[in-house]
Amino acid sequence: MTSGAGPSRGVLKKLINDPFDAVDEMLDGFVAAHADVVRLIGERVVARHQTGRPKVGLVIGGGSGHEPAFAGYVGAGLADAAAVGNVFAAPSPDACLEAIRAASTGVGVLLSYGNYTGDVLNFGIAAGRAVAEGIDVRTVLVTDDVASAPKAEIDRRRGIAGDAIVFKCAGAMAERGATLDQVERVALAANAATRSMGVALSPCEVPGAGRLSFEVADDQIEIGLGIHGEPGMRRGPLLTADATAQILVDTILGDFEQPSGNDVALLVNGLGATSHLDLYILYRAARRVLEDAGNTVSRSMVGEYVTSLEMAGASITVTRLDDELKALLDDPARAARMIR
Amino acid sequence: MTSGAGPSRGVLKKLINDPFDAVDEMLDGFVAAHADVVRLIGERVVARHQTGRPKVGLVIGGGSGHEPAFAGYVGAGLADAAAVGNVFAAPSPDACLEAIRAASTGVGVLLSYGNYTGDVLNFGIAAGRAVAEGIDVRTVLVTDDVASAPKAEIDRRRGIAGDAIVFKCAGAMAERGATLDQVERVALAANAATRSMGVALSPCEVPGAGRLSFEVADDQIEIGLGIHGEPGMRRGPLLTADATAQILVDTILGDFEQPSGNDVALLVNGLGATSHLDLYILYRAARRVLEDAGNTVSRSMVGEYVTSLEMAGASITVTRLDDELKALLDDPARAARMIR
Amino acid sequence: MSDALRICVLAAADALDAARSELGILDGAAGDGDHGMTMSIGARNVRRRLQALPSDTSPGDLLRAIGLAMADVGGAIGPLYSAAIGAMAAELDQGPAGGNADLARLHRAAAAAETAIVDLGHAVPGDKTLIDALHPFVLALGTAEASSPDLDAAVAQAVDASATGALSTADMVARVGRASRLGDRSRGLPDAGATSFSIIVRAMADAYRGARTGHG
Amino acid sequence: MSDALRICVLAAADALDAARSELGILDGAAGDGDHGMTMSIGARNVRRRLQALPSDTSPGDLLRAIGLAMADVGGAIGPLYSAAIGAMAAELDQGPAGGNADLARLHRAAAAAETAIVDLGHAVPGDKTLIDALHPFVLALGTAEASSPDLDAAVAQAVDASATGALSTADMVARVGRASRLGDRSRGLPDAGATSFSIIVRAMADAYRGARTGHG
Ligand SMILES: Nc1ncnc2c1ncn2[C@@H]1O[C@H](COP(=O)(O)OP(=O)(O)O)[C@@H](O)[C@H]1O
Ligand SMILES: Nc1ncnc2c1ncn2[C@@H]1O[C@H](COP(=O)(O)OP(=O)(O)O)[C@@H](O)[C@H]1O
Ligand SMILES: [Mg+2]
Ligand SMILES: [Mg+2]
Ligand SMILES: [Mg+2]
Ligand SMILES: [Mg+2]
């Protein structure tokens, strides 16, 4: 492995020091850069500055390597605390419990995170302990990745960029002073209304792993990838932005109750290395496919929301909106990496 | 070249259609995604929605491929219009003139853009025409890139991520209702107080060019790069984030009147493909170098501000702050890609 | 006994560091590629915890400390190992007894570890997880216990069985964990967690023999 | 004459498309790599403008339209070419005259183009810019005009001079434009703009000869 003195000798060039210190150094930098919004608790919990008044707590989290998720979504109108894991590894039970305690003001805490074995195990253990401490804890798993399981097994699906939508709605509801039941309800509603599909053009590299997450030919892409540099469901030829958007949006619409007549939010998420130029071209293409199918795009988000280190590629997320979700998305938010 | 039907057959994989349509499709998507903030005028001008009340106009712009610059910085408290060029090519005189007209409410317009031959020529021609139309036009060139010319020829330096600082300060001053003289003064002050240095780890590719911007060995980096995939001033071995920050910040501090005792803003800018994990580690390292040299970091920005397509690498920008610049950076702003 | 356990655990930690890149490749083929780094982080955590423990720490307490070190790792693997090691700790509390009693206790400990992992992760043999290396390990210990009292021979057979089990996962399709999203594309390479388990037990067995026969 | 000019201009546009990748490499070696794509965009703009013009458009108006098409390109090159072409348009307004008069007018037009570019960009020979291909082109026309009235021969000599001038920029260090930041590192490859200029004039000369001798 690399020493603190030498550079990271990986396949991809990175601006890091010792890969074993990468996550802790990132958090150290993150809380220093955003000290007006967040603070570090222990080693692996990023928490919003206390407001004093009681409110339902929203705890999010997951492995590192998805920045600005998850710590970037801690702040007013969003999450109260984020538990941070190693790169592509769920946070430890201790970190999850610390986050729950930090977010608890006595009126209950909602845990929301992507549906991955590791996150379910670690947050689950922490939730059990928190309940034993008398904290009312609920959990809403984010399951927007259509590619990760067939509709028949929809509860087995993973969470990708849909995290940003679910967290925003739940965070806004909690900020309004809603009850835990109400916050849980909108989180479930936002997740149920959200679907995502992604493509990867090039792999990423876990710091210290010394290898790429997958190999893909120069003229090939991975369709239906996750956010961990995993290979996708299938491989296909590199297509134009228009053709790519058609495949991704068609898959999403095919998974909705009705593929047309929806008022939707469209989120185009960069996975890390794809330029904003490409993202806006893909957004344009996706929006056309949605509109041609008879849907209205009334909310838009374009940028990097849930990344996969320096992977090249993008995901498209579509949320079917009702007036409540629309208002929750519009509510003010002041997190380090999401301001409304 | 590629047809609209086929993918972009470049060296790097991109999610675009016909490269000749890339900029116009990006703008089409951009104004659709951010219709609440901006509108498209003609083909290549992104303008803020009219406010009705007269204010000094701020016009920015440059080539494409630097997103979120420049259109992303159009909005309340920032620029009134951005002229958009082809990839890495300054906008045409017509686009620049359209932008000036859109920003003019009769009390003068400040043009601010990076100091590149192409931008100076095109904006210069437009400025001449605008003056002929009776518009009071001033120009402040951004010259923060220390690597682009020696201090003796400081006026020949180029503008890179310092754009974000200068535009923010000038935009805030204009939003306050200041006179053209005052807006020009703070833009000059912000630029004079700002220095940047960058490193490139991997090249980018101009859509349609069919080639990488430069070749660099697996264990090498380019030091002192611009924001156009140019090779840097010199090549060096890949270093740790700490060692990289030391080189970049030392160069910047060496260019200031005094290298210590400064109250500064620290901006760490990703060039496109470098992960947020790396950026925060680099921010941490840069902050330590600044503090160890006896400076105080009182404002921080970390993310992608002025990119170079999908180039991997980062730049560090340091601005020496006085109370006025600090307040201007803190003023509210509501642009598509910069919200305060 | 506690010293021998320390030696075995540190040997496993070193073996995991040596296998980091290989485990990353296996996990990356179908999963998210972190397993090599995650287990190396676990190895580092374990070394730190052991250094902090007095030399007269009981084997049970030693294991409990290792379980906590693994819990700190997070991921799917952290809770699974920490639950398994915690269950084994209970078995070891009685201390050594010599002869077949050691083998019986080791068998019970391994079985307890499997139960703990299944209770938490609900994987069954064939799901392409570490269970496919752990289950045959436990079975082999049971068979050996029934036939001969030789601890070393039994452990050697169990280690071989876990290695065979790990290799057999190459033909399996992942049904749980990160890799399950891939379906048939997960076929081809052995499972990362099954492989790391077989690496751990082989390293511990070799170190244990070495320690006892003085060639450690 | 206007038809011949159209043919020459379209030939130059095709030659620029064919050279896109090469020009990108040259510009990328020291500059920002867009010159190939930028000139191809210019070629596309010029084709569109020409299509919109009636066939009886005067050479001067044809050139003015081309100047506007180049201005739309932006970058450093757009204003430079549009100013140069605008200056040439004035010279062409008198229309053809035959014999040496054509050569004299071409010489004046080229000289006017150089003046316009220098007025705007302030580059001098040796700065590693298109001036290093344009300046010898103008000089060669002047020398030819003084010696012989043969337009074709003069043009051929001027084209060769611009090609030699373009190649000579390989040893130069960029002092203006994007590439100047590199200092000595800009040495080695010829300048992109000088190369594209020599490509343009050679394509136009070949097309003109072809058109007149009917082998176009
Ligand atoms: N439910 C489960 N039961 C048993 N083992 C599992 C389960 N899920 C995953 N594993 C094991 O964990 C390994 C992956 O570990 P690791 O990569 O560290 O965690 P993650 O899957 O969170 O990235 C898999 O190769 C598999 O052997
Ligand atoms: N000041 C100048 N005077 C004359 N020619 C110039 C000047 N600046 C640049 N050029 C020419 O322009 C070419 C670059 O054109 P291009 O790449 O299209 O524009 P940009 O430099 O804006 O990227 C250079 O190779 C050089 O020949
Ligand atoms: Mg993982
Ligand atoms: Mg350019
Ligand atoms: Mg894994
Ligand atoms: Mg160029």
PDB file of C-alpha atoms in Angstrom, chain A residues 3-9 11-18 21-34 64-65 67-68 87 199-202 207 216-221 238-244 272-285 287-288 300-304 307 309-314 334 336-337 339-340, chain B residues 3-9 11-18 21-34 64-65 67-68 87 199-202 207 216-221 238-244 272-285 287-288 300-304 307 309-314 334 336-337 339-340:
ATOM      1  CA  SER A   3       2.603   5.500   2.667  1.00  0.00           C
ATOM      2  CA  GLY A   4       1.541   8.944   3.746  1.00  0.00           C
ATOM      3  CA  ALA A   5       4.684  10.212   2.047  1.00  0.00           C
ATOM      4  CA  GLY A   6       4.112   8.645  -1.357  1.00  0.00           C
ATOM      5  CA  PRO A   7       1.208   9.193  -3.714  1.00  0.00           C
ATOM      6  CA  SER A   8      -1.641   6.732  -4.103  1.00  0.00           C
ATOM      7  CA  ARG A   9      -0.279   4.117  -6.466  1.00  0.00           C
ATOM      8  CA  VAL A  11      -4.728   2.579 -11.510  1.00  0.00           C
ATOM      9  CA  LEU A  12      -6.416   5.985 -11.567  1.00  0.00           C
ATOM     10  CA  LYS A  13      -4.624   9.101 -10.399  1.00  0.00           C
ATOM     11  CA  LYS A  14      -6.050  10.548  -7.219  1.00  0.00           C
ATOM     12  CA  LEU A  15      -5.254  13.579  -5.125  1.00  0.00           C
ATOM     13  CA  ILE A  16      -5.172  11.754  -1.795  1.00  0.00           C
ATOM     14  CA  ASN A  17      -2.645  10.772   0.845  1.00  0.00           C
ATOM     15  CA  ASP A  18      -2.627   7.373   2.562  1.00  0.00           C
ATOM     16  CA  ASP A  21      -6.759   7.985   5.943  1.00  0.00           C
ATOM     17  CA  ALA A  22      -8.821   9.126   2.956  1.00  0.00           C
ATOM     18  CA  VAL A  23     -12.273   9.123   4.572  1.00  0.00           C
ATOM     19  CA  ASP A  24     -11.154  10.734   7.832  1.00  0.00           C
ATOM     20  CA  GLU A  25      -9.184  13.422   5.994  1.00  0.00           C
ATOM     21  CA  MET A  26     -12.142  14.095   3.724  1.00  0.00           C
ATOM     22  CA  LEU A  27     -14.427  14.533   6.744  1.00  0.00           C
ATOM     23  CA  ASP A  28     -11.868  16.756   8.436  1.00  0.00           C
ATOM     24  CA  GLY A  29     -11.829  18.959   5.331  1.00  0.00           C
ATOM     25  CA  PHE A  30     -15.580  18.802   4.917  1.00  0.00           C
ATOM     26  CA  VAL A  31     -16.464  20.031   8.394  1.00  0.00           C
ATOM     27  CA  ALA A  32     -13.762  22.719   8.199  1.00  0.00           C
ATOM     28  CA  ALA A  33     -15.114  23.982   4.872  1.00  0.00           C
ATOM     29  CA  HIS A  34     -18.727  23.888   6.062  1.00  0.00           C
ATOM     30  CA  SER A  64     -18.155   7.049   1.383  1.00  0.00           C
ATOM     31  CA  GLY A  65     -17.374   7.621  -2.283  1.00  0.00           C
ATOM     32  CA  GLU A  67     -20.116  12.635  -2.184  1.00  0.00           C
ATOM     33  CA  PRO A  68     -21.890  15.050  -1.936  1.00  0.00           C
ATOM     34  CA  VAL A  87     -15.447   3.848   0.877  1.00  0.00           C
ATOM     35  CA  VAL A 199     -25.314   4.083 -17.339  1.00  0.00           C
ATOM     36  CA  ALA A 200     -21.589   3.833 -16.659  1.00  0.00           C
ATOM     37  CA  LEU A 201     -19.032   4.772 -19.292  1.00  0.00           C
ATOM     38  CA  SER A 202     -15.879   4.137 -17.279  1.00  0.00           C
ATOM     39  CA  PRO A 207      -8.679   4.121  -2.854  1.00  0.00           C
ATOM     40  CA  VAL A 216     -15.411  -1.970 -20.160  1.00  0.00           C
ATOM     41  CA  ALA A 217     -14.374  -1.741 -23.813  1.00  0.00           C
ATOM     42  CA  ASP A 218     -13.841   1.676 -25.423  1.00  0.00           C
ATOM     43  CA  ASP A 219     -17.053   1.432 -27.410  1.00  0.00           C
ATOM     44  CA  GLN A 220     -19.175  -0.155 -24.680  1.00  0.00           C
ATOM     45  CA  ILE A 221     -21.226   1.100 -21.740  1.00  0.00           C
ATOM     46  CA  LEU A 238     -21.893   3.471 -26.589  1.00  0.00           C
ATOM     47  CA  LEU A 239     -24.938   5.398 -27.768  1.00  0.00           C
ATOM     48  CA  THR A 240     -25.826   9.029 -28.322  1.00  0.00           C
ATOM     49  CA  ALA A 241     -27.268  11.005 -25.426  1.00  0.00           C
ATOM     50  CA  ASP A 242     -30.673  10.848 -27.134  1.00  0.00           C
ATOM     51  CA  ALA A 243     -30.590   7.066 -27.523  1.00  0.00           C
ATOM     52  CA  THR A 244     -29.275   6.611 -23.987  1.00  0.00           C
ATOM     53  CA  GLY A 272     -18.361  11.721 -11.056  1.00  0.00           C
ATOM     54  CA  ALA A 273     -16.329  12.174 -14.232  1.00  0.00           C
ATOM     55  CA  THR A 274     -19.025  13.131 -16.713  1.00  0.00           C
ATOM     56  CA  SER A 275     -18.985  16.806 -17.699  1.00  0.00           C
ATOM     57  CA  HIS A 276     -21.830  19.224 -17.022  1.00  0.00           C
ATOM     58  CA  LEU A 277     -21.995  19.684 -20.791  1.00  0.00           C
ATOM     59  CA  ASP A 278     -22.978  16.032 -21.160  1.00  0.00           C
ATOM     60  CA  LEU A 279     -25.362  16.159 -18.202  1.00  0.00           C
ATOM     61  CA  TYR A 280     -27.388  19.028 -19.640  1.00  0.00           C
ATOM     62  CA  ILE A 281     -27.508  17.354 -23.052  1.00  0.00           C
ATOM     63  CA  LEU A 282     -28.745  14.175 -21.365  1.00  0.00           C
ATOM     64  CA  TYR A 283     -31.272  16.193 -19.343  1.00  0.00           C
ATOM     65  CA  ARG A 284     -32.602  17.734 -22.554  1.00  0.00           C
ATOM     66  CA  ALA A 285     -32.926  14.309 -24.159  1.00  0.00           C
ATOM     67  CA  ARG A 287     -37.025  15.626 -20.793  1.00  0.00           C
ATOM     68  CA  ARG A 288     -38.055  15.179 -24.435  1.00  0.00           C
ATOM     69  CA  SER A 300     -35.552  19.705 -12.417  1.00  0.00           C
ATOM     70  CA  MET A 301     -32.221  18.898 -10.807  1.00  0.00           C
ATOM     71  CA  VAL A 302     -29.014  18.519 -12.836  1.00  0.00           C
ATOM     72  CA  GLY A 303     -25.601  17.889 -11.331  1.00  0.00           C
ATOM     73  CA  GLU A 304     -23.746  15.503  -9.057  1.00  0.00           C
ATOM     74  CA  THR A 307     -21.691   9.846  -7.165  1.00  0.00           C
ATOM     75  CA  LEU A 309     -16.090   8.275  -6.970  1.00  0.00           C
ATOM     76  CA  GLU A 310     -14.666   9.254 -10.381  1.00  0.00           C
ATOM     77  CA  MET A 311     -16.809   6.965 -12.458  1.00  0.00           C
ATOM     78  CA  ALA A 312     -17.944   8.386 -15.812  1.00  0.00           C
ATOM     79  CA  GLY A 313     -21.639   8.030 -16.471  1.00  0.00           C
ATOM     80  CA  ALA A 314     -24.966   9.340 -15.312  1.00  0.00           C
ATOM     81  CA  ARG A 334     -29.494  24.922   3.694  1.00  0.00           C
ATOM     82  CA  ALA A 336     -23.518  22.187   2.695  1.00  0.00           C
ATOM     83  CA  ARG A 337     -24.254  20.764  -0.762  1.00  0.00           C
ATOM     84  CA  ILE A 339     -29.399  24.874  -0.955  1.00  0.00           C
ATOM     85  CA  ARG A 340     -32.943  25.824  -1.879  1.00  0.00           C
TER      86      ARG A 340
ATOM     87  CA  SER B   3     -23.973  11.803 -37.174  1.00  0.00           C
ATOM     88  CA  GLY B   4     -26.885  12.537 -34.920  1.00  0.00           C
ATOM     89  CA  ALA B   5     -27.686   8.831 -35.071  1.00  0.00           C
ATOM     90  CA  GLY B   6     -24.307   7.519 -34.008  1.00  0.00           C
ATOM     91  CA  PRO B   7     -22.455   8.144 -30.765  1.00  0.00           C
ATOM     92  CA  SER B   8     -19.544  10.535 -30.437  1.00  0.00           C
ATOM     93  CA  ARG B   9     -16.553   8.562 -31.718  1.00  0.00           C
ATOM     94  CA  VAL B  11     -11.125   9.026 -27.480  1.00  0.00           C
ATOM     95  CA  LEU B  12     -13.140   9.613 -24.311  1.00  0.00           C
ATOM     96  CA  LYS B  13     -16.713   8.396 -23.999  1.00  0.00           C
ATOM     97  CA  LYS B  14     -19.251  11.187 -23.887  1.00  0.00           C
ATOM     98  CA  LEU B  15     -23.004  11.294 -23.511  1.00  0.00           C
ATOM     99  CA  ILE B  16     -23.608  13.676 -26.396  1.00  0.00           C
ATOM    100  CA  ASN B  17     -25.179  13.617 -29.845  1.00  0.00           C
ATOM    101  CA  ASP B  18     -23.637  15.337 -32.869  1.00  0.00           C
ATOM    102  CA  ASP B  21     -24.876  20.469 -31.789  1.00  0.00           C
ATOM    103  CA  ALA B  22     -23.369  19.936 -28.330  1.00  0.00           C
ATOM    104  CA  VAL B  23     -23.298  23.551 -27.140  1.00  0.00           C
ATOM    105  CA  ASP B  24     -26.763  24.430 -28.442  1.00  0.00           C
ATOM    106  CA  GLU B  25     -28.281  21.261 -26.966  1.00  0.00           C
ATOM    107  CA  MET B  26     -26.578  21.941 -23.652  1.00  0.00           C
ATOM    108  CA  LEU B  27     -28.016  25.474 -23.588  1.00  0.00           C
ATOM    109  CA  ASP B  28     -31.428  24.171 -24.553  1.00  0.00           C
ATOM    110  CA  GLY B  29     -31.292  21.769 -21.614  1.00  0.00           C
ATOM    111  CA  PHE B  30     -29.817  24.378 -19.295  1.00  0.00           C
ATOM    112  CA  VAL B  31     -32.527  26.978 -19.772  1.00  0.00           C
ATOM    113  CA  ALA B  32     -35.223  24.289 -19.583  1.00  0.00           C
ATOM    114  CA  ALA B  33     -33.816  22.983 -16.282  1.00  0.00           C
ATOM    115  CA  HIS B  34     -33.395  26.463 -14.836  1.00  0.00           C
ATOM    116  CA  SER B  64     -18.123  26.389 -23.360  1.00  0.00           C
ATOM    117  CA  GLY B  65     -16.644  23.388 -21.557  1.00  0.00           C
ATOM    118  CA  GLU B  67     -19.646  24.550 -16.861  1.00  0.00           C
ATOM    119  CA  PRO B  68     -21.104  25.563 -14.430  1.00  0.00           C
ATOM    120  CA  VAL B  87     -16.209  24.652 -26.682  1.00  0.00           C
ATOM    121  CA  VAL B 199      -2.770  20.619 -11.446  1.00  0.00           C
ATOM    122  CA  ALA B 200      -4.071  18.281 -14.140  1.00  0.00           C
ATOM    123  CA  LEU B 201      -3.989  14.518 -13.713  1.00  0.00           C
ATOM    124  CA  SER B 202      -5.611  13.523 -16.991  1.00  0.00           C
ATOM    125  CA  PRO B 207     -16.217  17.147 -28.581  1.00  0.00           C
ATOM    126  CA  VAL B 216       0.555  12.584 -19.619  1.00  0.00           C
ATOM    127  CA  ALA B 217       2.214   9.461 -18.240  1.00  0.00           C
ATOM    128  CA  ASP B 218       0.434   7.365 -15.585  1.00  0.00           C
ATOM    129  CA  ASP B 219       2.717   8.595 -12.842  1.00  0.00           C
ATOM    130  CA  GLN B 220       2.932  12.218 -13.975  1.00  0.00           C
ATOM    131  CA  ILE B 221       0.875  15.360 -13.482  1.00  0.00           C
ATOM    132  CA  LEU B 238       2.134  12.347  -9.127  1.00  0.00           C
ATOM    133  CA  LEU B 239       2.260  13.524  -5.515  1.00  0.00           C
ATOM    134  CA  THR B 240       0.112  13.125  -2.444  1.00  0.00           C
ATOM    135  CA  ALA B 241      -2.656  15.650  -1.822  1.00  0.00           C
ATOM    136  CA  ASP B 242      -0.542  17.167   0.942  1.00  0.00           C
ATOM    137  CA  ALA B 243       2.527  17.601  -1.275  1.00  0.00           C
ATOM    138  CA  THR B 244       0.399  18.921  -4.144  1.00  0.00           C
ATOM    139  CA  GLY B 272     -14.265  17.822 -13.946  1.00  0.00           C
ATOM    140  CA  ALA B 273     -13.324  14.211 -13.231  1.00  0.00           C
ATOM    141  CA  THR B 274     -11.802  14.492  -9.787  1.00  0.00           C
ATOM    142  CA  SER B 275     -13.998  13.134  -7.000  1.00  0.00           C
ATOM    143  CA  HIS B 276     -15.371  15.232  -4.149  1.00  0.00           C
ATOM    144  CA  LEU B 277     -13.458  12.888  -1.839  1.00  0.00           C
ATOM    145  CA  ASP B 278     -10.211  14.111  -3.369  1.00  0.00           C
ATOM    146  CA  LEU B 279     -11.338  17.739  -3.398  1.00  0.00           C
ATOM    147  CA  TYR B 280     -12.057  17.807   0.332  1.00  0.00           C
ATOM    148  CA  ILE B 281      -8.755  16.072   1.091  1.00  0.00           C
ATOM    149  CA  LEU B 282      -6.991  18.703  -1.043  1.00  0.00           C
ATOM    150  CA  TYR B 283      -8.971  21.474   0.683  1.00  0.00           C
ATOM    151  CA  ARG B 284      -7.836  20.149   4.067  1.00  0.00           C
ATOM    152  CA  ALA B 285      -4.231  20.059   2.925  1.00  0.00           C
ATOM    153  CA  ARG B 287      -5.983  25.007   4.457  1.00  0.00           C
ATOM    154  CA  ARG B 288      -3.214  23.591   6.638  1.00  0.00           C
ATOM    155  CA  SER B 300     -14.424  28.365   1.862  1.00  0.00           C
ATOM    156  CA  MET B 301     -15.736  27.017  -1.428  1.00  0.00           C
ATOM    157  CA  VAL B 302     -15.206  23.402  -2.506  1.00  0.00           C
ATOM    158  CA  GLY B 303     -16.628  21.909  -5.682  1.00  0.00           C
ATOM    159  CA  GLU B 304     -16.698  22.403  -9.430  1.00  0.00           C
ATOM    160  CA  THR B 307     -14.167  23.140 -15.148  1.00  0.00           C
ATOM    161  CA  LEU B 309     -14.741  19.347 -19.517  1.00  0.00           C
ATOM    162  CA  GLU B 310     -13.893  15.936 -18.016  1.00  0.00           C
ATOM    163  CA  MET B 311     -10.314  16.709 -17.116  1.00  0.00           C
ATOM    164  CA  ALA B 312      -9.073  15.187 -13.851  1.00  0.00           C
ATOM    165  CA  GLY B 313      -7.332  17.617 -11.566  1.00  0.00           C
ATOM    166  CA  ALA B 314      -8.024  20.600  -9.385  1.00  0.00           C
ATOM    167  CA  ARG B 334     -29.620  32.900  -6.647  1.00  0.00           C
ATOM    168  CA  ALA B 336     -28.713  28.320 -11.368  1.00  0.00           C
ATOM    169  CA  ARG B 337     -25.402  26.965 -10.078  1.00  0.00           C
ATOM    170  CA  ILE B 339     -26.868  29.911  -4.377  1.00  0.00           C
ATOM    171  CA  ARG B 340     -25.999  31.827  -1.228  1.00  0.00           C
TER     172      ARG B 340
END
